[in-house]
């Protein structure tokens, strides 16, 4: 059997982990020989990225991407939170075992079950219908932590599901919220109207979009935008491509959910002598950027949960270092905020704003 690959195909295969490429060859009945040409599908998350190569998740930034007029003030506020985290014992980190989703890949033969949405149908915006038939295995386990999130991927139907507070009870699976994206490999990686309320993250951005994958760290190359969470995002406003926010900070320079940061494109990363994992993250931050996806108790990146990549690869990938210590070398001071398209968000009843109504920062 001879398999001819284009230059694009060879490049795609070069990024796959060894032993992960499977080729099946067969004939139809008694046909002695045949020449068949089909597209080579490299499914995420191991050998491809979720969503279209042209989606914002996977599109490199232009060198001259314009900065936001408030770039200096907002990045300074982000830097203050990074420094405050180290001072208060909640340093920046990379979630790998809790509060970051496991990604389960299932075949076309996986039986479908109902995931009961634990809220009234009148308040489900159609999500209860989307959860009536889900190929969720009985042995799947959500992430540790109160969010109990999980991502489910079925290449055969090109469909991606995500769940928040997923649990299995005596009467079957339950979830508090989530989403379903069809045409996942070719879509924008955003929930379309009228499903803007779907999705686990407070910003409405899918969990799978900005995940750091173990294979990417092993190869030293992350070809997509990174997702970030931080304490107290700005209230009542979000930046596209986010679709909503749960921000509660009254600080006018607080980062907003959906904000996209990048490392200065003129920064020579090779000269910084960064640890391998940090260098891979920094290269992605420089080429693709970092999007604020959520709020959290500390500044954190998200990596694919180690529960679905047993044995846990991260200790070796991090060189035995704690991720919080690794990120001390990340060049936070060289971050820039790209120009934002801000959208006012109606949060309903007014909540007390962290930082005060007068916009106090710090």
XYZ file of C-alpha atoms in Angstrom:
362
model
C 0.000 0.000 0.000
C 1.387 3.360 -0.994
C -0.023 6.473 0.633
C 0.854 9.740 -1.056
C 0.625 12.879 1.039
C 0.634 16.478 -0.026
C 2.951 18.951 1.680
C -0.026 20.069 3.789
C -0.747 16.470 4.755
C 2.854 15.829 5.739
C 2.876 18.967 7.871
C -0.355 17.939 9.583
C 0.949 14.451 10.315
C 4.214 15.809 11.682
C 2.288 17.332 14.571
C 0.615 14.067 15.578
C 1.945 12.017 18.438
C 3.831 8.901 17.372
C 1.577 5.911 16.847
C -1.619 7.927 16.648
C -2.173 7.705 12.893
C -4.345 4.766 11.796
C -4.907 3.930 8.119
C -7.606 1.441 7.141
C -7.518 -0.095 3.657
C -10.224 -2.345 2.222
C -11.830 -3.489 -1.022
C -15.453 -3.758 -2.052
C -16.406 -7.390 -2.542
C -14.462 -9.176 -5.250
C -12.864 -6.100 -6.779
C -9.210 -7.165 -7.192
C -7.713 -3.689 -7.089
C -8.902 -0.181 -6.684
C -7.602 3.327 -6.495
C -9.468 5.371 -3.941
C -8.869 8.974 -3.029
C -10.375 10.385 0.142
C -9.564 13.338 2.336
C -7.342 12.541 5.289
C -9.122 13.444 8.526
C -6.961 14.205 11.553
C -9.332 14.506 14.458
C -8.873 16.778 17.461
C -7.693 16.930 20.081
C -4.645 14.714 19.385
C -3.868 15.537 15.755
C -5.888 18.606 14.894
C -7.489 21.703 16.343
C -11.151 22.193 17.046
C -13.021 24.595 14.773
C -12.231 26.112 11.400
C -8.653 27.140 10.580
C -10.181 30.542 9.777
C -11.925 30.908 13.151
C -10.571 33.458 15.586
C -9.316 30.553 17.708
C -6.905 29.370 15.019
C -5.990 32.525 13.086
C -2.539 34.069 13.686
C -2.482 37.752 14.528
C -1.025 40.256 12.062
C 2.259 41.753 13.228
C 0.640 45.195 13.158
C -2.648 44.256 14.876
C -3.886 47.541 16.411
C -3.753 47.992 20.170
C -6.625 49.203 22.291
C -6.404 52.867 23.394
C -6.560 51.616 27.001
C -3.911 48.924 26.446
C -1.341 50.287 28.905
C -3.821 50.804 31.754
C -5.540 47.420 31.348
C -2.316 45.429 31.019
C -0.957 47.226 34.093
C -4.063 46.174 36.001
C -3.594 42.585 34.818
C 0.043 42.717 35.908
C -1.039 44.045 39.315
C -3.297 41.011 39.719
C -0.498 38.657 38.746
C 1.799 40.235 41.345
C -0.963 40.299 43.956
C -1.567 36.599 43.365
C 2.050 35.772 44.170
C 1.927 37.981 47.263
C -1.315 36.446 48.579
C -0.541 32.809 47.857
C -2.800 32.531 44.791
C -0.234 32.778 41.998
C -0.845 32.360 38.268
C -1.053 28.708 37.305
C -2.111 26.185 34.663
C -5.146 24.092 35.548
C -4.490 20.448 34.659
C -6.479 18.289 37.115
C -9.353 20.447 38.379
C -11.442 23.316 37.007
C -10.442 22.406 33.468
C -12.336 19.960 31.255
C -11.485 16.390 30.344
C -12.067 15.762 26.637
C -13.751 12.454 25.806
C -13.758 11.265 22.178
C -16.442 8.708 21.238
C -17.167 6.727 18.092
C -20.303 6.595 15.993
C -21.426 3.403 17.743
C -21.555 4.979 21.209
C -25.126 4.612 22.609
C -27.033 7.832 23.210
C -28.510 8.818 26.554
C -30.457 11.765 27.877
C -28.687 14.356 30.015
C -31.342 15.911 32.223
C -31.004 19.687 32.411
C -31.637 20.727 36.004
C -33.642 23.856 35.291
C -37.169 24.534 33.972
C -37.716 23.948 30.274
C -39.045 27.501 29.976
C -35.612 28.762 31.052
C -33.495 26.348 29.007
C -33.359 28.261 25.688
C -33.662 24.923 23.877
C -30.698 23.293 25.625
C -32.925 20.645 27.202
C -33.834 19.498 23.685
C -30.166 19.415 22.625
C -29.377 17.216 25.633
C -32.079 14.615 24.952
C -29.729 12.452 22.891
C -26.036 12.547 23.798
C -23.396 9.818 23.181
C -22.086 10.147 26.740
C -20.364 7.002 28.078
C -21.352 5.694 31.509
C -17.675 5.690 32.497
C -17.069 9.374 31.740
C -16.020 11.502 34.696
C -16.269 15.293 34.907
C -13.431 17.448 36.217
C -12.749 17.818 39.902
C -14.093 21.007 41.451
C -17.486 22.638 41.850
C -17.799 23.309 38.114
C -17.591 19.576 37.252
C -17.131 20.405 33.550
C -16.666 17.941 30.693
C -16.209 18.151 26.912
C -17.530 15.389 24.664
C -16.376 15.082 21.044
C -17.807 12.793 18.354
C -15.832 13.045 15.088
C -18.339 10.908 13.145
C -21.058 13.542 13.577
C -18.639 16.488 13.900
C -20.409 17.469 17.115
C -19.048 18.856 20.358
C -20.911 18.964 23.666
C -19.881 20.647 26.903
C -21.430 20.309 30.346
C -21.368 22.295 33.570
C -21.913 20.606 36.944
C -22.312 17.247 35.271
C -23.247 14.403 37.613
C -24.580 10.890 37.391
C -27.530 10.040 39.626
C -29.659 6.907 40.011
C -31.953 8.124 37.234
C -29.086 8.955 34.836
C -26.977 11.956 33.869
C -27.763 15.512 34.996
C -26.174 18.885 34.219
C -26.819 22.457 35.320
C -25.901 23.954 31.927
C -23.778 23.430 28.820
C -23.925 23.583 25.062
C -23.771 21.703 21.774
C -21.854 22.762 18.670
C -22.452 21.065 15.328
C -20.022 21.273 12.383
C -17.320 21.691 15.004
C -14.366 21.132 12.673
C -15.472 23.769 10.168
C -17.407 26.216 12.359
C -16.459 29.479 14.008
C -16.124 27.976 17.486
C -18.845 30.309 18.774
C -22.427 29.604 19.769
C -24.701 31.132 17.119
C -27.768 33.254 17.646
C -30.300 32.377 19.161
C -28.099 30.155 21.330
C -25.915 32.901 22.760
C -26.793 31.794 26.288
C -25.350 28.301 25.688
C -21.887 27.325 26.857
C -20.205 26.640 30.174
C -17.833 29.621 30.393
C -19.188 32.894 31.747
C -18.087 34.583 28.505
C -19.983 32.044 26.363
C -16.740 30.927 24.684
C -16.468 27.113 24.264
C -14.189 25.302 26.697
C -12.379 23.382 23.939
C -11.225 26.487 22.095
C -8.272 27.636 24.163
C -7.152 24.423 25.853
C -3.435 23.680 26.021
C -2.924 20.056 24.974
C -0.154 17.755 26.230
C 0.900 16.895 22.676
C 1.347 20.583 21.918
C 3.608 21.060 24.922
C 5.591 17.956 23.946
C 6.156 19.380 20.467
C 6.765 22.904 21.742
C 4.136 24.318 19.406
C 0.627 25.588 20.223
C -1.200 26.741 17.092
C -4.216 28.512 18.558
C -5.426 31.209 20.922
C -5.034 30.464 24.640
C -7.823 30.851 27.209
C -7.265 32.704 30.468
C -9.293 33.278 33.621
C -8.622 36.022 36.141
C -10.112 37.511 39.296
C -12.821 40.161 38.997
C -13.348 41.033 35.357
C -15.043 44.328 34.508
C -18.784 44.549 35.084
C -21.589 45.142 32.587
C -19.484 44.984 29.435
C -17.750 42.325 27.337
C -15.571 42.300 24.230
C -16.363 40.345 21.088
C -16.017 37.420 20.402
C -17.331 36.825 23.956
C -21.111 36.684 24.145
C -21.754 37.673 27.759
C -19.998 38.252 31.089
C -20.293 37.648 34.810
C -17.829 40.426 35.605
C -18.403 42.395 38.802
C -15.448 44.762 39.032
C -16.081 48.506 39.057
C -12.486 49.239 38.077
C -12.627 50.965 34.659
C -9.330 49.328 33.666
C -10.261 45.813 34.765
C -9.851 43.330 31.887
C -13.174 42.450 30.297
C -14.244 38.963 29.314
C -13.460 38.449 25.646
C -10.437 40.788 25.784
C -7.537 39.507 23.687
C -3.981 40.084 24.857
C -0.782 39.298 23.021
C 2.908 39.379 23.778
C 4.737 42.188 22.001
C 5.527 40.774 18.518
C 8.962 42.428 18.665
C 9.946 40.581 21.837
C 12.775 38.104 21.200
C 11.511 35.079 23.137
C 14.641 33.020 22.404
C 16.733 35.528 24.318
C 14.712 34.960 27.510
C 15.839 31.324 27.960
C 12.389 30.247 29.127
C 11.538 26.716 30.298
C 10.226 24.632 27.395
C 6.574 24.663 28.493
C 6.609 28.412 29.147
C 8.286 29.053 25.791
C 5.535 27.126 23.974
C 2.873 29.142 25.799
C 4.702 32.408 25.145
C 5.031 31.661 21.420
C 1.291 31.028 21.201
C 0.580 34.216 23.158
C 2.753 36.168 20.738
C 1.396 34.633 17.534
C -2.267 33.991 18.415
C -2.968 35.834 21.650
C -4.735 35.103 24.931
C -8.484 35.576 25.382
C -10.125 36.207 28.762
C -12.671 33.399 29.015
C -13.768 33.433 32.630
C -13.350 34.606 36.198
C -11.384 32.577 38.732
C -9.717 32.953 42.109
C -6.345 33.425 40.403
C -4.925 34.122 36.959
C -4.956 30.713 35.253
C -4.457 29.075 31.868
C -6.401 25.936 30.977
C -4.902 22.623 29.847
C -6.685 19.419 28.882
C -7.576 17.590 32.081
C -5.035 14.873 32.866
C -7.823 12.378 33.649
C -8.228 11.668 29.922
C -4.513 11.455 29.115
C -3.455 8.858 31.698
C -0.757 8.679 32.916
C -0.586 12.340 33.849
C 1.919 13.836 31.359
C 2.198 17.280 32.917
C 4.847 16.712 35.614
C 7.310 15.591 32.929
C 6.215 18.323 30.504
C 6.721 20.918 33.240
C 10.173 19.533 34.028
C 9.068 18.555 37.520
C 8.265 22.180 38.374
C 5.020 23.450 39.824
C 3.179 25.426 37.096
C 2.930 28.443 39.390
C 6.706 28.541 39.646
C 7.091 28.014 35.914
C 4.880 31.002 35.153
C 7.129 33.312 37.181
C 9.285 33.374 34.051
C 6.401 34.205 31.697
C 7.005 37.726 30.315
C 3.834 39.265 31.771
C 5.215 42.799 31.487
C 5.320 42.518 27.683
C 1.597 41.826 27.237
C -0.463 44.205 25.112
C -4.233 44.537 24.795
C -5.584 44.374 21.260
C -8.298 46.750 20.142
C -11.651 45.716 21.590
C -15.183 45.877 20.271
C -17.119 46.386 23.495
C -20.751 45.407 24.043
C -22.897 46.507 26.972
C -24.391 43.570 28.843
C -27.693 43.644 30.704
C -27.083 41.565 33.803
C -30.597 41.956 35.178
C -30.821 42.975 38.846
C -27.935 45.215 39.890
C -25.264 43.458 41.975
C -22.681 45.108 44.229
C -19.562 45.845 42.207
C -16.205 44.666 43.468
C -14.003 47.725 43.700
C -16.916 50.037 44.336
C -19.322 51.995 42.216
C -16.797 54.785 41.817
C -14.502 52.499 39.901
C -11.764 52.050 42.494
C -8.985 49.750 41.231
C -6.585 47.712 43.291
